[in-house]
Short mmCIF file of C-alpha atoms in Angstrom, two decimals:
data_model
loop_
_atom_site.label_atom_id
_atom_site.label_comp_id
_atom_site.label_asym_id
_atom_site.label_seq_id
_atom_site.Cartn_x
_atom_site.Cartn_y
_atom_site.Cartn_z
CA UNK N 1 100.12 12.22 32.97
CA UNK N 2 96.65 13.66 32.88
CA UNK N 3 93.67 12.41 30.94
CA UNK N 4 93.85 15.34 28.60
CA UNK N 5 97.06 13.93 27.19
CA UNK N 6 95.26 10.88 25.77
CA UNK N 7 92.75 12.87 23.76
CA UNK N 8 93.63 12.98 20.03
CA UNK N 9 93.44 16.30 18.18
CA UNK N 10 91.83 16.16 14.73
CA UNK N 11 93.67 18.08 11.96
CA UNK N 12 91.63 20.59 10.02
CA UNK N 13 91.21 19.60 6.37
CA UNK N 14 92.21 22.21 3.78
CA UNK N 15 89.43 23.15 1.38
CA UNK N 16 89.71 21.74 -2.13
CA UNK N 17 90.89 24.06 -4.86
CA UNK N 18 87.96 25.73 -6.59
CA UNK N 19 89.89 27.05 -9.61
CA UNK N 20 91.19 24.81 -12.40
CA UNK N 21 94.79 25.15 -13.55
CA UNK N 22 95.45 27.33 -16.57
CA UNK N 23 95.97 25.75 -20.00
CA UNK N 24 94.75 22.42 -18.73
CA UNK N 25 93.36 21.54 -22.14
CA UNK N 26 96.32 22.76 -24.23
CA UNK N 27 99.96 21.93 -24.79
CA UNK N 28 102.41 24.42 -26.27
CA UNK N 29 105.06 22.58 -28.25
CA UNK N 30 107.99 24.41 -29.88
CA UNK N 31 108.88 22.73 -33.16
CA UNK N 32 111.79 24.88 -34.37
CA UNK N 33 113.76 27.96 -33.37
CA UNK N 34 113.79 27.37 -29.61
CA UNK N 35 117.11 28.38 -28.02
CA UNK N 36 118.35 26.54 -24.97
CA UNK N 37 120.72 28.07 -22.49
CA UNK N 38 124.13 26.39 -22.41
CA UNK N 39 124.33 26.82 -18.64
CA UNK N 40 120.85 25.43 -17.99
CA UNK N 41 119.64 23.29 -20.92
CA UNK N 42 116.60 22.00 -19.02
CA UNK N 43 113.47 24.13 -19.02
CA UNK N 44 110.70 24.20 -16.42
CA UNK N 45 107.03 24.18 -17.33
CA UNK N 46 105.68 27.68 -17.91
CA UNK N 47 109.13 29.21 -18.40
CA UNK N 48 109.54 31.99 -20.94
CA UNK N 49 110.86 30.86 -24.33
CA UNK N 50 113.87 32.41 -26.00
CA UNK N 51 113.51 31.84 -29.72
CA UNK N 52 115.09 32.68 -33.06
CA UNK N 53 112.55 34.66 -35.05
CA UNK N 54 113.54 33.56 -38.54
CA UNK N 55 112.86 29.85 -37.99
CA UNK N 56 110.48 29.76 -35.04
CA UNK N 57 107.17 27.93 -35.18
CA UNK N 58 105.19 26.09 -32.53
CA UNK N 59 102.02 24.08 -32.04
CA UNK N 60 99.06 24.81 -29.81
CA UNK N 61 97.83 21.26 -29.25
CA UNK N 62 94.33 20.74 -27.89
CA UNK N 63 93.43 17.69 -25.82
CA UNK N 64 90.05 17.75 -27.50
CA UNK N 65 89.94 18.00 -31.30
CA UNK N 66 88.68 21.23 -32.84
CA UNK N 67 86.88 21.96 -36.07
CA UNK N 68 87.33 25.75 -36.21
CA UNK N 69 90.06 28.27 -35.47
CA UNK N 70 89.90 32.01 -34.77
CA UNK N 71 92.66 34.56 -34.37
CA UNK N 72 90.13 37.18 -33.25
CA UNK N 73 87.33 36.39 -30.80
CA UNK N 74 85.00 38.88 -32.52
CA UNK N 75 85.53 37.58 -36.05
CA UNK N 76 84.48 34.47 -37.93
CA UNK N 77 86.77 31.43 -38.00
CA UNK N 78 89.60 31.64 -40.52
CA UNK N 79 90.12 27.89 -40.66
CA UNK N 80 87.84 24.84 -40.39
CA UNK N 81 88.38 21.12 -40.78
CA UNK N 82 86.13 18.09 -40.51
CA UNK N 83 83.32 17.24 -38.12
CA UNK N 84 83.71 16.03 -34.55
CA UNK N 85 81.32 13.55 -32.96
CA UNK N 86 81.06 12.12 -29.48
CA UNK N 87 80.62 8.42 -30.06
CA UNK N 88 80.48 7.45 -26.34
CA UNK N 89 77.80 10.13 -25.90
CA UNK N 90 75.74 8.47 -28.68
CA UNK N 91 75.50 11.72 -30.62
CA UNK N 92 74.58 11.77 -34.29
CA UNK N 93 75.06 15.52 -34.74
CA UNK N 94 78.56 17.03 -34.82
CA UNK N 95 80.03 18.93 -31.91
CA UNK N 96 81.24 22.50 -32.17
CA UNK N 97 84.77 22.97 -30.93
CA UNK N 98 86.55 26.27 -31.65
CA UNK N 99 90.00 27.33 -30.48
CA UNK N 100 90.95 31.02 -30.42
CA UNK N 101 94.56 32.17 -30.35
CA UNK N 102 95.39 35.87 -30.04
CA UNK N 103 99.04 36.91 -30.24
CA UNK N 104 99.73 40.25 -28.60
CA UNK N 105 102.85 42.34 -28.12
CA UNK N 106 103.68 44.81 -25.39
CA UNK N 107 105.19 48.01 -26.75
CA UNK N 108 107.73 50.22 -25.00
CA UNK N 109 105.02 52.53 -23.69
CA UNK N 110 103.19 49.59 -22.13
CA UNK N 111 100.41 49.45 -24.69
CA UNK N 112 99.26 45.99 -25.78
CA UNK N 113 98.68 45.62 -29.51
CA UNK N 114 97.80 42.63 -31.66
CA UNK N 115 100.88 41.30 -33.43
CA UNK N 116 100.27 40.72 -37.14
CA UNK N 117 102.11 38.68 -39.73
CA UNK N 118 101.85 35.29 -38.00
CA UNK N 119 101.00 32.33 -40.22
CA UNK N 120 98.51 29.65 -39.20
CA UNK N 121 98.04 26.10 -40.40
CA UNK N 122 96.14 22.99 -39.32
CA UNK N 123 97.80 20.56 -36.95
CA UNK N 124 96.30 17.19 -37.87
CA UNK N 125 96.53 14.08 -35.76
CA UNK N 126 95.17 10.53 -35.80
CA UNK N 127 92.68 10.16 -32.94
CA UNK N 128 90.71 7.14 -31.73
CA UNK N 129 87.79 6.25 -33.95
CA UNK N 130 85.89 4.92 -30.93
CA UNK N 131 85.80 8.38 -29.34
CA UNK N 132 85.31 10.90 -32.13
CA UNK N 133 83.48 9.04 -34.93
CA UNK N 134 79.69 9.26 -35.50
CA UNK N 135 77.56 6.92 -33.39
CA UNK N 136 75.62 4.13 -35.03
CA UNK N 137 73.49 1.49 -33.35
CA UNK N 138 74.68 -1.10 -35.86
CA UNK N 139 78.21 -0.81 -34.44
CA UNK N 140 77.22 -0.56 -30.78
CA UNK N 141 78.58 -3.66 -28.99
CA UNK N 142 75.91 -3.23 -26.30
CA UNK N 143 73.16 -3.90 -28.81
CA UNK N 144 72.18 -7.52 -29.17
CA UNK N 145 72.83 -9.16 -32.50
CA UNK N 146 75.59 -6.81 -33.71
CA UNK N 147 78.56 -8.39 -35.43
CA UNK N 148 81.26 -7.80 -32.85
CA UNK N 149 84.02 -9.11 -35.15
CA UNK N 150 83.79 -5.95 -37.26
CA UNK N 151 84.68 -3.90 -34.22
CA UNK N 152 88.04 -5.65 -33.96
CA UNK N 153 89.30 -4.50 -37.37
CA UNK N 154 92.51 -2.49 -37.09
CA UNK N 155 92.15 -0.57 -40.38
CA UNK N 156 89.48 1.72 -38.94
CA UNK N 157 90.99 2.32 -35.54
CA UNK N 158 91.73 6.02 -36.01
CA UNK N 159 90.36 9.12 -37.68
CA UNK N 160 92.26 12.22 -38.80
CA UNK N 161 91.07 15.40 -37.09
CA UNK N 162 92.44 18.86 -36.35
CA UNK N 163 94.09 18.55 -32.96
CA UNK N 164 95.55 22.04 -32.80
CA UNK N 165 97.09 24.92 -34.70
CA UNK N 166 100.58 25.21 -36.17
CA UNK N 167 101.76 28.80 -35.77
CA UNK N 168 104.77 30.18 -37.66
CA UNK N 169 106.52 33.42 -36.78
CA UNK N 170 106.28 36.33 -39.24
CA UNK N 171 108.77 36.36 -42.05
CA UNK N 172 111.94 38.29 -41.11
CA UNK N 173 112.28 41.83 -42.41
CA UNK N 174 115.66 43.00 -43.56
CA UNK N 175 117.00 45.68 -41.25
CA UNK N 176 117.48 49.16 -42.75
CA UNK N 177 121.03 49.87 -43.84
CA UNK N 178 121.79 53.58 -43.36
CA UNK N 179 125.34 53.23 -44.63
CA UNK N 180 126.02 53.06 -48.39
CA UNK N 181 128.15 50.19 -49.72
CA UNK N 182 131.85 50.74 -49.28
CA UNK N 183 133.67 51.02 -52.59
CA UNK N 184 137.11 49.54 -51.97
CA UNK N 185 138.49 50.49 -55.39
CA UNK N 186 137.41 54.12 -55.06
CA UNK N 187 138.85 54.38 -51.54
CA UNK N 188 142.43 54.29 -52.91
CA UNK N 189 141.85 57.01 -55.49
CA UNK N 190 143.56 60.34 -54.91
CA UNK N 191 142.53 63.60 -56.52
CA UNK N 192 145.32 65.41 -58.36
CA UNK N 193 145.19 69.12 -59.09
CA UNK N 194 146.99 70.48 -62.15
CA UNK N 195 148.03 74.05 -62.84
CA UNK N 196 146.97 73.80 -66.48
CA UNK N 197 143.85 72.05 -67.72
CA UNK N 198 144.02 69.15 -70.11
CA UNK N 199 144.00 70.22 -73.77
CA UNK N 200 140.82 69.81 -75.71
CA UNK N 201 140.44 66.66 -77.77
CA UNK N 202 141.26 67.28 -81.42
CA UNK N 203 138.74 65.97 -83.89
CA UNK N 204 140.19 63.41 -86.29
CA UNK N 205 140.38 64.13 -89.98
CA UNK N 206 137.18 62.95 -91.73
CA UNK N 207 139.36 61.19 -94.28
CA UNK N 208 140.15 58.54 -91.66
CA UNK N 209 136.50 57.67 -91.09
CA UNK N 210 135.45 54.24 -92.35
CA UNK N 211 133.33 54.05 -95.43
CA UNK N 212 131.62 51.30 -97.39
CA UNK N 213 133.73 50.07 -100.32
CA UNK N 214 130.61 49.68 -102.44
CA UNK N 215 127.30 51.52 -102.10
CA UNK N 216 125.20 48.72 -103.52
CA UNK N 217 123.26 46.12 -101.54
CA UNK N 218 124.98 43.10 -103.08
CA UNK N 219 127.32 41.57 -100.42
CA UNK N 220 129.51 39.93 -103.09
CA UNK N 221 130.20 43.26 -104.77
CA UNK N 222 131.20 44.73 -101.39
CA UNK N 223 133.63 41.85 -100.78
CA UNK N 224 135.07 42.24 -104.30
CA UNK N 225 135.55 45.98 -103.86
CA UNK N 226 137.59 45.53 -100.66
CA UNK N 227 139.56 42.65 -102.12
CA UNK N 228 140.46 44.55 -105.28
CA UNK N 229 141.43 47.72 -103.39
CA UNK N 230 143.70 45.72 -101.09
CA UNK N 231 145.38 43.43 -103.64
CA UNK N 232 145.77 45.79 -106.61
CA UNK N 233 147.70 48.26 -104.48
CA UNK N 234 150.55 45.76 -104.30
CA UNK N 235 150.85 45.55 -108.11
CA UNK N 236 150.33 49.20 -109.04
CA UNK N 237 151.97 52.56 -108.47
CA UNK N 238 149.86 52.81 -105.35
CA UNK N 239 152.21 50.25 -103.80
CA UNK N 240 154.76 52.93 -102.97
CA UNK N 241 152.04 55.05 -101.41
CA UNK N 242 150.90 52.07 -99.34
CA UNK N 243 154.42 51.34 -98.11
CA UNK N 244 155.03 54.99 -97.46
CA UNK N 245 151.93 55.15 -95.30
CA UNK N 246 153.10 52.18 -93.22
CA UNK N 247 156.56 53.76 -92.85
CA UNK N 248 155.12 57.07 -91.66
CA UNK N 249 152.85 55.26 -89.23
CA UNK N 250 155.76 53.25 -87.78
CA UNK N 251 157.87 56.39 -87.38
CA UNK N 252 155.06 58.24 -85.63
CA UNK N 253 154.76 55.36 -83.17
CA UNK N 254 158.54 55.45 -82.58
CA UNK N 255 159.08 51.94 -83.89
CA UNK N 256 162.74 51.37 -84.56
CA UNK N 257 162.38 49.07 -87.59
CA UNK N 258 160.15 51.28 -89.67
CA UNK N 259 161.91 50.26 -92.89
CA UNK N 260 161.15 46.58 -92.27
CA UNK N 261 157.48 47.37 -91.66
CA UNK N 262 157.08 48.36 -95.32
CA UNK N 263 157.45 44.69 -96.28
CA UNK N 264 154.16 43.79 -94.63
CA UNK N 265 152.17 46.69 -96.07
CA UNK N 266 150.35 44.50 -98.56
CA UNK N 267 147.64 41.95 -97.85
CA UNK N 268 148.94 38.80 -96.05
CA UNK N 269 149.10 35.70 -98.23
CA UNK N 270 146.85 33.53 -96.04
CA UNK N 271 144.27 36.29 -95.77
CA UNK N 272 144.37 36.75 -99.52
CA UNK N 273 143.65 33.07 -100.12
CA UNK N 274 140.69 32.82 -97.74
CA UNK N 275 139.45 36.40 -97.89
CA UNK N 276 135.88 35.48 -98.87
CA UNK N 277 135.56 32.99 -95.95
CA UNK N 278 137.36 34.76 -93.08
CA UNK N 279 135.10 37.82 -92.78
CA UNK N 280 131.46 37.61 -91.74
CA UNK N 281 130.91 41.04 -93.32
CA UNK N 282 132.83 43.09 -95.83
CA UNK N 283 135.47 45.27 -94.07
CA UNK N 284 135.23 49.03 -94.31
CA UNK N 285 137.86 51.23 -96.00
CA UNK N 286 138.96 54.76 -95.25
CA UNK N 287 137.68 57.46 -97.51
#
């Protein structure tokens, strides 16, 4: 074995990555409407989501809190919340932290357009008070003479800040219905054609039209007029005319017992007793 075999060969070190991973400071969390495949329920990071539009909403969570949100980089913020401080940095002025989310859609012709109709809301979260609250020397444990016991209180351990944006899909639009509603009842109708047209409707004799028994405005007089016309016919020569009218009517309707119908031509006894209480208005009589 030669001497060259004992010499070690140094491996070349790969250069460190110079580019940071995408979305390092954000988490995309689907809250509702996310559909999982039955064959493969697990989803890898960065995989395309399949969602249900009517109930889909998700959160863009930021690892650093934000105090402003834009849906257009060239426009002013549409949402702001609170002030953010860097307590470990000993800053007394608030930080500016703005997140911009632009939702775009690729059309069939390949053009990219901004998708409208999305709804935005604040995603609030409790964050450590020691990181994002204003700095004060009186609460700095490094300063001599500060009351350290106040720093151990648990009631001021967190502060509510905007940690992201809650984004809801546009409201669903009802699809156009080019077909009219199907009328089941009309589907069974059949058109019949007759050789002769239907005869014209004959106008009834004006004598059969109803008329007020009394032309005055007194309701009692109207009731009395109807009552007298109905009851006096049974005790006067008009009784035969009344019975004859009922008999003719029964014969025209082909009722077999037309003679027996004459017995009920007069006013019924119970109606006669409570006539003034049974009608809410005076009945009308024929002319």
